């Protein structure tokens, strides 16, 4: 099912047209890029003969929300390995509550104990006769880099089809870049199409830029290694294809200032679009800044709305009191 692409009302004097693809409206578990990605993991589990899914993330994770819901709705057992960082904010969020609703078994672990925890959970499942499937591959989180990317390589084809129907050709596609899976998939889609679009990832965390770049590069290589029939579509040198903007991440993951908050209000008021401060509003704000700073003009620019709507409501609830003060 295609998600719609809308034209946005934007302050722009450089002749640009802005559009948004509403993957936040994907029709499962409040939407988001994790719906496409979760479906890809689920299919991969089935293809590999697994019957118990092991998921990993924080209690606030959009991916864990969608995967725990998907597994519940399909009667598949799911175990969540939940990481904690020292000094992390422990207050439950909307996603925490929704994950709790599914009754998913949660195994807590520290950030430096992930591999041994994954191994222990896998062994427990095997001992009770199940076949575990860990979404990130082996206990070190390696070996399944291509699956999430596949979801957005497919979504890219959807975008191409919609361009035809709409009679527009996008010059740029911007998306928030966290793990980089979404950007990797879109970039693979672009390489497969052999078109001239630029896929722009706006970094939202303080992950080292060089490392983030490398993860995307390896992701693209993995994707094409898994699709040998189209391998010649991948250029030897990927450096001209990976565009990572690292100037807009502010103090790092989950940190944002008044400019991101203003963007949330403005996009809600001007276009009726919910953006959250951690992913989509930060990236949307970063996109607008970049377009201006780089002097981009007379271009058609698509922003991929990657969801996170529960985080939008976390923000609305926490900011409403403040707002009521005169
Ligand atoms: C996970 C997530 C992202 C980041 O996607 P990656 O594929 O990890 O880069 C962006 N936006 C939202 C709302 C997300 O939940």
mmCIF file with all atom_site columns, C-alpha atoms and ligand atoms in Angstrom, residues 32-34 37 62-63 176-183 204 276 279-280 306-309 311, ligand 1:
data_model
loop_
_atom_site.group_PDB
_atom_site.id
_atom_site.type_symbol
_atom_site.label_atom_id
_atom_site.label_alt_id
_atom_site.label_comp_id
_atom_site.label_asym_id
_atom_site.label_entity_id
_atom_site.label_seq_id
_atom_site.pdbx_PDB_ins_code
_atom_site.Cartn_x
_atom_site.Cartn_y
_atom_site.Cartn_z
_atom_site.occupancy
_atom_site.B_iso_or_equiv
_atom_site.pdbx_formal_charge
_atom_site.auth_seq_id
_atom_site.auth_comp_id
_atom_site.auth_asym_id
_atom_site.auth_atom_id
_atom_site.pdbx_PDB_model_num
ATOM   1  C CA . UNK A 1 32  ? 6.631  4.964  10.791 1.00 0.00 ? 32  UNK A CA 1
ATOM   2  C CA . UNK A 1 33  ? 9.625  3.599  8.898  1.00 0.00 ? 33  UNK A CA 1
ATOM   3  C CA . UNK A 1 34  ? 9.768  0.770  11.448 1.00 0.00 ? 34  UNK A CA 1
ATOM   4  C CA . UNK A 1 37  ? 11.431 -2.509 8.464  1.00 0.00 ? 37  UNK A CA 1
ATOM   5  C CA . UNK A 1 62  ? 9.777  2.874  17.882 1.00 0.00 ? 62  UNK A CA 1
ATOM   6  C CA . UNK A 1 63  ? 11.207 -0.334 16.397 1.00 0.00 ? 63  UNK A CA 1
ATOM   7  C CA . UNK A 1 176 ? 16.515 11.395 9.344  1.00 0.00 ? 176 UNK A CA 1
ATOM   8  C CA . UNK A 1 177 ? 19.557 9.144  9.706  1.00 0.00 ? 177 UNK A CA 1
ATOM   9  C CA . UNK A 1 178 ? 19.854 7.100  12.910 1.00 0.00 ? 178 UNK A CA 1
ATOM   10 C CA . UNK A 1 179 ? 21.200 3.620  12.318 1.00 0.00 ? 179 UNK A CA 1
ATOM   11 C CA . UNK A 1 180 ? 21.285 4.594  8.642  1.00 0.00 ? 180 UNK A CA 1
ATOM   12 C CA . UNK A 1 181 ? 19.150 1.644  7.507  1.00 0.00 ? 181 UNK A CA 1
ATOM   13 C CA . UNK A 1 182 ? 16.516 3.852  5.899  1.00 0.00 ? 182 UNK A CA 1
ATOM   14 C CA . UNK A 1 183 ? 19.089 5.983  4.113  1.00 0.00 ? 183 UNK A CA 1
ATOM   15 C CA . UNK A 1 204 ? 20.136 12.981 14.570 1.00 0.00 ? 204 UNK A CA 1
ATOM   16 C CA . UNK A 1 276 ? 8.796  14.671 17.015 1.00 0.00 ? 276 UNK A CA 1
ATOM   17 C CA . UNK A 1 279 ? 13.951 12.300 14.817 1.00 0.00 ? 279 UNK A CA 1
ATOM   18 C CA . UNK A 1 280 ? 11.647 13.967 12.357 1.00 0.00 ? 280 UNK A CA 1
ATOM   19 C CA . UNK A 1 306 ? 9.664  8.353  9.249  1.00 0.00 ? 306 UNK A CA 1
ATOM   20 C CA . UNK A 1 307 ? 7.002  8.413  11.957 1.00 0.00 ? 307 UNK A CA 1
ATOM   21 C CA . UNK A 1 308 ? 7.603  8.514  15.686 1.00 0.00 ? 308 UNK A CA 1
ATOM   22 C CA . UNK A 1 309 ? 4.124  9.869  16.333 1.00 0.00 ? 309 UNK A CA 1
ATOM   23 C CA . UNK A 1 311 ? 7.097  10.755 20.532 1.00 0.00 ? 311 UNK A CA 1
HETATM 24 C C1 . LIG B 2 .   ? 14.284 4.635  13.751 1.00 0.00 ? 1   LIG B C1 1
HETATM 25 C C2 . LIG B 2 .   ? 13.810 5.963  13.306 1.00 0.00 ? 1   LIG B C2 1
HETATM 26 C C3 . LIG B 2 .   ? 14.564 6.762  12.428 1.00 0.00 ? 1   LIG B C3 1
HETATM 27 C C4 . LIG B 2 .   ? 15.926 6.388  11.974 1.00 0.00 ? 1   LIG B C4 1
HETATM 28 O O1 . LIG B 2 .   ? 15.916 5.398  10.987 1.00 0.00 ? 1   LIG B O1 1
HETATM 29 P P1 . LIG B 2 .   ? 17.249 4.606  10.658 1.00 0.00 ? 1   LIG B P1 1
HETATM 30 O O2 . LIG B 2 .   ? 16.868 3.659  9.611  1.00 0.00 ? 1   LIG B O2 1
HETATM 31 O O3 . LIG B 2 .   ? 17.655 3.934  11.950 1.00 0.00 ? 1   LIG B O3 1
HETATM 32 O O4 . LIG B 2 .   ? 18.291 5.586  10.254 1.00 0.00 ? 1   LIG B O4 1
HETATM 33 C C5 . LIG B 2 .   ? 14.022 7.958  12.016 1.00 0.00 ? 1   LIG B C5 1
HETATM 34 N N1 . LIG B 2 .   ? 12.817 8.368  12.434 1.00 0.00 ? 1   LIG B N1 1
HETATM 35 C C6 . LIG B 2 .   ? 12.071 7.641  13.282 1.00 0.00 ? 1   LIG B C6 1
HETATM 36 C C7 . LIG B 2 .   ? 10.773 8.186  13.723 1.00 0.00 ? 1   LIG B C7 1
HETATM 37 C C8 . LIG B 2 .   ? 12.531 6.407  13.737 1.00 0.00 ? 1   LIG B C8 1
HETATM 38 O O5 . LIG B 2 .   ? 11.784 5.692  14.590 1.00 0.00 ? 1   LIG B O5 1
#
